[in-house]
Backbone as a ProteinNet text record, in pm:
[ID]
protein_1_A
[PRIMARY]
MTDPTGYPDAAPSRPLWLVTLADLALLLVGFFVLLQASAQPAAVTAALRSSFGGTAEAAATQAQAPAPLPMMAAGLFDFAAGSAVLPEAPATTVAWARDAVRDPRVALTVTGSTDGSAADVDPATGSAAILAADRARALAAALAGVSRRITVTTASRPGRRAAIVTLAFVGEQPSDQHP
[TERTIARY]
804.7	871.1	929.6	1032.8	1093.2	1097.8	1096.6	1106.8	1254.6	1285.7	1426.2	1511.1	1450.8	1528.8	1569.7	1516.5	1555	1456.9	1352.7	1254.5	1149.4	1100.5	993.5	862.6	772.3	640.6	565.8	485.6	406	296	272.7	165.6	31.9	-67.6	-199.1	-251.9	-310	-363.2	-508.1	-565.7	-705.3	-715.4	-828.2	-844.4	-839.7	-790.5	-775.4	-909.9	-1016	-1146.3	-1195.5	-1154.1	-1197.5	-1133.8	-1007.9	-939.5	-1006.1	-1036.5	-1101.6	-1239.5	-1313.1	-1444.9	-1432.6	-1333.1	-1313.6	-1280	-1195.1	-1162.4	-1286.9	-1369.4	-1492	-1587.1	-1598.6	-1686.3	-1637.8	-1505.7	-1452.7	-1475.9	-1459.1	-1487	-1633.9	-1721.4	-1864.9	-1900.8	-1843.8	-1867.8	-1815.2	-1694.2	-1637.4	-1724.1	-1783.8	-1872.4	-1995.1	-2054.6	-2173.2	-2138.6	-2022.2	-1978.5	-1960.8	-1902.4	-1885.5	-2020.2	-2116.7	-2250.3	-2314	-2302.6	-2360.1	-2291.8	-2160.5	-2085.5	-2120.4	-2141.9	-2174.7	-2317.7	-2402.8	-2540.3	-2546.4	-2457.9	-2456.4	-2312.7	-2251.8	-2110.9	-2087.7	-2183	-2165	-2160.2	-2241.8	-2243.1	-2112.2	-2059.4	-1933.6	-1819	-1818.9	-1714.9	-1721.2	-1840.3	-1854.8	-1810.3	-1841.7	-1800.6	-1648.6	-1585.6	-1439.7	-1376.8	-1431.3	-1378	-1388.1	-1502.9	-1519.2	-1431.4	-1407.1	-1321.3	-1176.5	-1135.9	-1000.8	-994.4	-1103	-1102.2	-1134.9	-1181.6	-1216.3	-1356.9	-1387.5	-1520.9	-1581.3	-1711.3	-1781.1	-1754.8	-1736.9	-1712.1	-1577.7	-1475.5	-1343.4	-1349	-1423.1	-1435.1	-1508.4	-1608.9	-1683.6	-1595.9	-1511.9	-1424.7	-1317.2	-1266.9	-1168.1	-1230.1	-1352.9	-1418.5	-1447.3	-1470.3	-1502.9	-1379.6	-1261.9	-1141.5	-1059.7	-1071.1	-991.2	-844.1	-759.2	-615.3	-578	-492	-450.4	-371.6	-383.7	-314	-200.6	-73.6	38	49.1	74.9	81.5	219	271.2	398.5	471.2	599.9	677.9	786.3	821.8	932.7	992.2	1109.3	1165.9	1295.9	1345.7	1474	1568.1	1687	1783.3	1910.7	1994.1	2127.6	2125.7	2043.4	2049.8	2187.6	2235.6	2360.1	2335.8	2436.6	2422.9	2386	2279.8	2236.5	2162.2	2120	2054.2	1919.4	1825.3	1693.8	1676.4	1783.7	1778.9	1768.4	1672.2	1651.7	1779.7	1825.6	1951.5	1946.6	1827.5	1809.8	1672.1	1651	1518.8	1421	1309.2	1216.8	1120	1159.3	1068.2	1013.2	1096	1050.2	951.2	981.8	893.3	761.4	766.6	644.2	558.7	620.8	544.7	480.7	555.1	501.1	381.1	394.4	286.6	165.2	189	78.2	-1.6	67.5	-0.1	-77.3	-20.7	-83	-208.1	-210.1	-323.5	-439.6	-433.2	-550.9	-668.5	-636.4	-739.2	-775.3	-900.6	-937.4	-931.3	-911.8	-903.1	-760.9	-670	-528.3	-486.1	-402	-344.7	-194	-122.9	23	69	172.4	236.9	384.2	437.6	579.4	645.3	745.6	814.1	960.1	1002.9	1142.2	1218.5	1348.2	1429.4	1572	1641.1	1782.4	1860.2	1993.7	2074.3	2111.9	2076.4	2103.4	2240.6	2322.5	2455.8	2448.3	2554	2558.8	2563.8	2611.9	2620.5	2487.4	2399.6	2273.3	2161.9	2173.1	2072.5	2047.3	1937.8	1905.9	2012.1	2075.6	2183.4	2135.9	2013.9	1965.2	1925.9	1867.3	1815.2	1890.4	1968.6	2037.5	1945.3	1827.7	1727.7	1721	1734.1	1721	1575.2	1480.1	1337.4	1296.3	1347.1	1312.2	1372.3	1494.9	1556.4	1477.5	1434.4	1354.2	1223.2	1159.1	1034.9	1061	1172.9	1206.7	1229.9	1293.4	1313.3	1179.2	1090.2	957.9	880.6	888.7	818.2	875.3	1006.9	1067.7	1013.6	1003.8	948.3	798.4	728	583.2	556.3	643	626.3	641.4	732.6	746.8	624.9	557.2	437	307.8	316.5	197.6	93.3	130.5	33.3	-24.4	26.7	-14.4	-143.7	-152	-266	-293.8	-420.9	-458.2	-441.1	-432.3	-420.9	-277.9	-193.3	-55.6	-35.4	10.9	41.3	192.9	242	385.2	415.2	510.2	548.3	700.3	747.6	889.8	905.7	1019.7	1047.6	1070.7	1024.2	1037.3	1178.6	1255.5	1392.5	1487.1	1612.2	1709.8	1726.4	1755.7	1775.8	1867.8	1810.1	1885	1842.4	1933	1896.5	1809.2	1676.6	1584.3	1451.4	1374.2	1233.3	1159.8	1070.1	1001.5	854.7	804.5	661.9	598.2	497.4	425.2	285.7	249.1	115.8	29.6	-83.6	-168.4	-311.5	-374.3	-515.6	-596.9	-678.4	-758.1	-905.7	-943.8	-1082.8	-1167.8	-1294	-1388.8	-1402.6	-1401.8	-1416	-1557.2	-1609.9	-1742.5	-1745.2	-1860	-1872.5	-1845.8	-1858.3	-1834.9	-1687.3	-1594.6	-1452.3	-1401	-1477.6	-1434.5	-1507.6	-1438.8	-1506.2	-1617
-2525.8	-2651.7	-2679.5	-2752.4	-2791	-2941.4	-2990.3	-3134.6	-3173.7	-3301.1	-3343.8	-3298.8	-3265.6	-3223.9	-3077.7	-3003.7	-2864.5	-2765.4	-2815.3	-2724.7	-2687.7	-2562.9	-2527.4	-2591.4	-2603.3	-2658.5	-2564.9	-2623.2	-2543.7	-2470.8	-2345.7	-2268.2	-2325.8	-2317.9	-2369.5	-2289.8	-2357.8	-2290.7	-2331	-2272.4	-2301.9	-2441.6	-2503.7	-2636.9	-2627.5	-2729.1	-2732.2	-2719.1	-2774.4	-2765.6	-2622.3	-2535.2	-2396.1	-2321	-2348.4	-2287.5	-2334.7	-2462.1	-2516.8	-2454.9	-2433.7	-2371.4	-2227.5	-2154.4	-2015.9	-2013.5	-2104.2	-2112	-2143.3	-2234.7	-2269.9	-2150.7	-2075.9	-1958.8	-1853.1	-1831.2	-1733.8	-1778.6	-1905.9	-1957	-1940.9	-1963.6	-1948.5	-1802.9	-1710.3	-1567.2	-1529.5	-1577.6	-1548.9	-1603.4	-1721.6	-1779.2	-1692.3	-1642.5	-1558	-1423.5	-1370.4	-1246.3	-1271.6	-1384.7	-1420	-1434.1	-1496.8	-1509.5	-1372.5	-1284.5	-1150.8	-1072.4	-1085.2	-1012.1	-1061.7	-1191.3	-1242.8	-1207.4	-1181.8	-1142.3	-996.9	-911.3	-769	-724.5	-769.8	-736.8	-587.3	-518	-375.5	-296.7	-335.9	-265.7	-287.5	-409.3	-437.5	-362.4	-361.4	-289	-140.2	-84.2	58.8	90.9	4.5	27.5	22.8	-73.8	-80.9	40.4	80	195.7	320.9	343.7	465	461.2	342.9	336.1	368.9	350.5	385.5	520.6	596.9	732.8	742.7	637.8	642.6	695.2	727.7	774.8	682.8	684.4	602.2	652.6	784.5	840.6	792.8	789.6	744.6	598	518.1	376.8	359.2	441.5	430.8	465	567.5	603.3	498.6	436.5	330.6	207.4	177.8	60.8	79.3	202.8	227.8	228.4	258	269.3	140.7	54	-68	-36	-119.3	-98.9	-125.8	-40.7	-63.6	-194	-257.5	-381.9	-351.6	-350.4	-317.7	-417.9	-366.3	-452.2	-447.6	-326.5	-310.7	-190.8	-182.8	-70	-34.5	92.5	143.9	257.3	301.3	409.7	462.7	561.3	622.4	590.1	544.3	500.3	583.1	564.7	624.1	776.1	834.2	977.8	1008.5	1129.5	1170.9	1180.3	1149.3	1154.5	1296.3	1308.9	1438.2	1523.3	1464.5	1541.9	1481.5	1569.3	1524.8	1552.9	1592.9	1618	1483.7	1472.8	1346.3	1307.2	1181.2	1140.3	1129.8	1120.3	1109.7	1163	1190	1235	1118.6	1142.4	1031.8	1000.4	1020.9	1002.2	860.2	761.1	622.1	592.4	640.1	618.7	690.8	813.3	890.3	820.7	770.1	699.8	573	499.9	378.5	413.4	518.6	558.5	608.6	685.4	737	621.9	520	404.1	328.3	318.1	240.7	307.1	439.4	505.9	532.6	479.5	489.4	412.7	314	240.7	322.5	365.2	450.3	379	248.9	175.2	167.6	242.4	237	368.8	360.1	478.5	459.9	570.5	567.4	610.5	546.1	585.8	604.7	720.7	748.5	745	657.9	640.1	679.8	774	816.3	744.8	722.1	654.7	707.6	682.8	718.4	591.9	602.3	483	466.9	564.2	553.8	601.5	645.1	692.4	835.6	879.5	1015.2	1120	1082.6	1177.2	1193.4	1095.8	1099.2	1156.9	1286.2	1359.7	1492.7	1557.2	1688.6	1788.1	1862.9	1952.1	2065.4	2110.5	2223.3	2179.7	2060.7	2020	1903.4	1829.9	1712.7	1593.7	1595.6	1490.5	1399.4	1268.6	1171.6	1161.6	1174.9	1165.3	1278.8	1398.3	1511.8	1491.8	1439.9	1413.3	1306.7	1201.8	1097.2	1155.2	1241.1	1304.8	1396.2	1468.4	1554.6	1473.2	1358.6	1271.9	1222.6	1183.4	1138.1	1253.2	1372.7	1488.1	1526.2	1514.1	1546.9	1455	1326.4	1233.4	1254.4	1283.6	1309.7	1434.6	1535.4	1655.5	1621.3	1529.8	1487.7	1409.5	1343	1264.7	1344.9	1472.5	1552.1	1551.9	1554.5	1555.1	1418.8	1315.1	1178.4	1140.4	1169.4	1124.7	1222.5	1229	1310.9	1232.6	1101.1	1017.1	968.8	1055.8	1019.5	1042.3	940.5	950.2	953.4	1045.4	1057.7	1007.4	913	858.1	846.6	807.7	779.4	637.8	577.6	441.5	442.6	338.8	333.3	296.3	231.6	192.3	236.4	262.9	297.6	182.7	217.1	115.2	168.3	204.2	256	400.2	483.8	622.4	618	628.7	606.9	677.2	682	721.5	617.7	543.4	431.1	467.1	438	455.2	317.6	301.5	174.8	194.2	107.5	109.2	14.9	62.4	-20.5	-20.3	-134.6	-148.5	-109	-2.6	44	9.6	-49.3	-89.2	22.5	-7.1	91.2	207.2	327.2	446.8	500.8	568.1	628.4	729.1	745	828.1	976.2	1023.3	1164	1200.4	1102	1132.8	1148	1108.2	1119.7	1236.5	1304.4	1415.8	1370.9
5485.3	5484.1	5347	5346.3	5219.5	5210.7	5090.9	5074.8	5070.5	5072.9	5080.7	4961.5	4848.4	4731.9	4740.5	4834.2	4850.9	4790.6	4727.3	4667.7	4770.7	4772.3	4866.5	4824.5	4919.1	4890.3	4796	4709.2	4615	4690.8	4649.1	4712.5	4670.7	4758	4719.2	4600.2	4505	4385.1	4363.9	4262	4230.9	4170.1	4185.7	4126.2	3972.3	3909.6	3765.5	3694.7	3750.5	3684.9	3678.2	3771.7	3769.4	3651.5	3623.5	3509.2	3379.5	3371.4	3252.7	3232.6	3341.7	3332.7	3283.1	3330.5	3284.8	3136.1	3089	2946.3	2864.1	2911.8	2841.1	2834.4	2943.4	2944.9	2845.3	2838.1	2742.1	2598	2572.4	2438.2	2401.5	2495.5	2471.4	2442.6	2519.8	2494.8	2356.8	2322.5	2191	2079.1	2099	1998.8	1977.2	2084.9	2070.7	2006.2	2036.2	1969.8	1820.4	1784.3	1643.7	1573.7	1638.1	1579	1556.9	1655.7	1643.3	1531.5	1521.7	1419.5	1280.1	1263.9	1130.8	1092	1188.4	1156.8	1111	1161.8	1126.7	1098.1	986.9	962.4	940.2	880.4	856	986.3	1082.1	1210.6	1285.6	1281.9	1349.8	1282.2	1150.9	1076.9	1107	1107.8	1137.7	1280.1	1374	1512.9	1527.1	1462	1466.4	1398.6	1283.9	1211.7	1295.8	1360.5	1440.5	1565.8	1621.3	1739.7	1706.9	1581.2	1539.6	1470.1	1472.7	1419.3	1271.6	1208.7	1066.6	1045.4	920.4	885.8	780.6	772.2	674	532.1	516.4	383.1	329.4	415.2	371.2	330.4	402.1	368.7	236.7	210.8	86.1	-33.3	-21.6	-133.4	-154.3	-46.9	-61.8	-126.8	-92.7	-148.6	-296.5	-341.7	-481.2	-570.5	-517.8	-598.1	-588.6	-689.7	-685.1	-707.9	-654.7	-672.1	-817.4	-874.8	-1013.2	-1025.3	-1139.5	-1166.9	-1264.1	-1217.6	-1306.8	-1421	-1540.7	-1658.2	-1726.1	-1750	-1820	-1761.6	-1790.8	-1741.3	-1842.4	-1842.1	-1922.2	-1842.1	-1878.2	-1799.8	-1853.4	-1783.1	-1812.9	-1698.3	-1730.5	-1629.7	-1638.6	-1539.6	-1536.4	-1537	-1449.5	-1425.4	-1367.9	-1388.6	-1325	-1174.7	-1096.2	-950.5	-907	-827.6	-776.5	-877.2	-988.6	-1094.8	-1131	-1165.5	-1212.3	-1360.9	-1429.1	-1573	-1644.5	-1736.5	-1807.3	-1881.3	-1866.4	-1927.4	-2079.4	-2134.7	-2279.7	-2314.6	-2440.9	-2484.3	-2467	-2400.3	-2370.5	-2484.9	-2609.1	-2722	-2728.7	-2706.4	-2713	-2600.8	-2481	-2366.4	-2385.7	-2438.3	-2464	-2569.4	-2675.4	-2779.8	-2723.7	-2640	-2577.2	-2488.7	-2408.7	-2318.4	-2397.3	-2503.6	-2584.2	-2644.6	-2692	-2748.6	-2640.9	-2521.2	-2413.6	-2358.5	-2348.9	-2284.6	-2379.6	-2498.3	-2585.2	-2525.4	-2444.4	-2370.6	-2246.2	-2230.9	-2116.8	-1981.2	-1981.6	-1855.5	-1801.3	-1863.6	-1827.9	-1764.8	-1662.8	-1598.2	-1588.6	-1578.9	-1570.5	-1431.6	-1382.4	-1258.3	-1288.3	-1251.7	-1271.2	-1134	-1118.9	-991.7	-1007.3	-926.4	-926.8	-817.6	-841.2	-739.3	-740.8	-632	-617.1	-585.1	-592.1	-564.6	-417.9	-334.1	-191.7	-149.1	-243.3	-205.9	-153.2	-88.9	-33.5	-144.7	-262.9	-374.4	-447.5	-435.2	-509.6	-424.1	-393.7	-317.3	-386.1	-351.3	-405.2	-358	-449.7	-406.6	-315.3	-331.5	-250.5	-109.6	-95.1	35.2	98.1	18.5	70.2	89.3	26.3	44.2	-78.6	-55.1	-163.8	-208.7	-115.4	-149.9	-243.7	-219.8	-306.6	-444.9	-451.7	-581.4	-657.5	-589	-653.8	-706.3	-627.6	-672.7	-792.6	-791.7	-905.5	-1031.5	-1020.8	-1138.1	-1193.1	-1102.3	-1146.6	-1211.3	-1153	-1211	-1346.9	-1366.2	-1495.4	-1604.6	-1575.8	-1674.8	-1691.1	-1582	-1591.6	-1676.5	-1666.7	-1748.9	-1896.7	-1930.4	-2069.8	-2116.8	-2023.2	-2056.5	-2042.9	-2010.7	-1978.4	-2088.1	-2212.8	-2321.1	-2352.5	-2288	-2318.4	-2247.1	-2117.2	-2037.6	-1925	-1886	-1769.9	-1640.6	-1648.9	-1529.6	-1511.9	-1458.7	-1427.8	-1278.5	-1210.2	-1068.1	-1053.3	-971.5	-947.5	-807.2	-795.8	-665.8	-658.4	-540.7	-523.7	-472.4	-504.2	-458.5	-307.6	-240.5	-94.9	-50.3	-137.6	-103.4	-214.1	-178.9	-283.1	-380.8	-503.2	-605.8	-713.8	-824.1	-937.5	-961.1	-1011.5	-1043.7	-1168.3	-1147.7	-1258.9	-1236	-1343.7	-1340.4	-1424.2	-1361.5	-1425.4	-1447.4	-1566.4	-1597	-1592.9	-1507.7	-1497.7	-1553.6	-1643.3	-1702.3	-1619.9	-1570.3	-1484.3	-1535.5	-1525.2	-1559.5	-1437.6	-1450.5	-1338	-1352.9	-1464.4	-1484.6	-1541.5	-1551.5	-1604.7	-1508.4	-1557.8	-1476.1	-1490	-1386.8	-1398.2	-1512.5	-1571.9	-1691.5	-1662.5	-1536.1	-1505.9	-1509	-1515.7	-1519.4	-1661.3	-1760.4	-1898.8	-1965.3	-2059.8	-2128.5	-2218.3
[MASK]
+++++++++++++++++++++++++++++++++++++++++++++++++++++++++++++++++++++++++++++++++++++++++++++++++++++++++++++++++++++++++++++++++++++++++++++++++++++++++++++++++++++++++++++++++++

């Protein structure tokens, strides 16, 4: 049957109180799960980690290594397009880095980047990522005598043809890592 406005009759549905009762029951179950999880947070974390394929050892090493806190940066800019040859002698950058790493709580990160153009790629492979890594490695090689803790990375997005040295505070290191 249809009503005078042309709309069909509504199909019979469940009473509204039944939907409300189901919502209340789900909230109650969620509350008890929350109570159980707060009583044993390590067990819940371990269960979630194992369900996603993680291991307890990987979590322990991640928990021990705090993220470095960037403090200062210097770098070499204006590389020739498609080249990883240092545009200038890095004497000033090396002297700055040597002075900075006298503090054992400091580490260096060298990040290479490209400008994103079709000309600024590695000539042998045609890859901008490889060229960025080569630029970072070229500057890291100049800094090799400065510090044992140099990390080489590449920029995630195109920017300027450069190799940047970032000085980061990593905190106190365990005594087995120092001579």
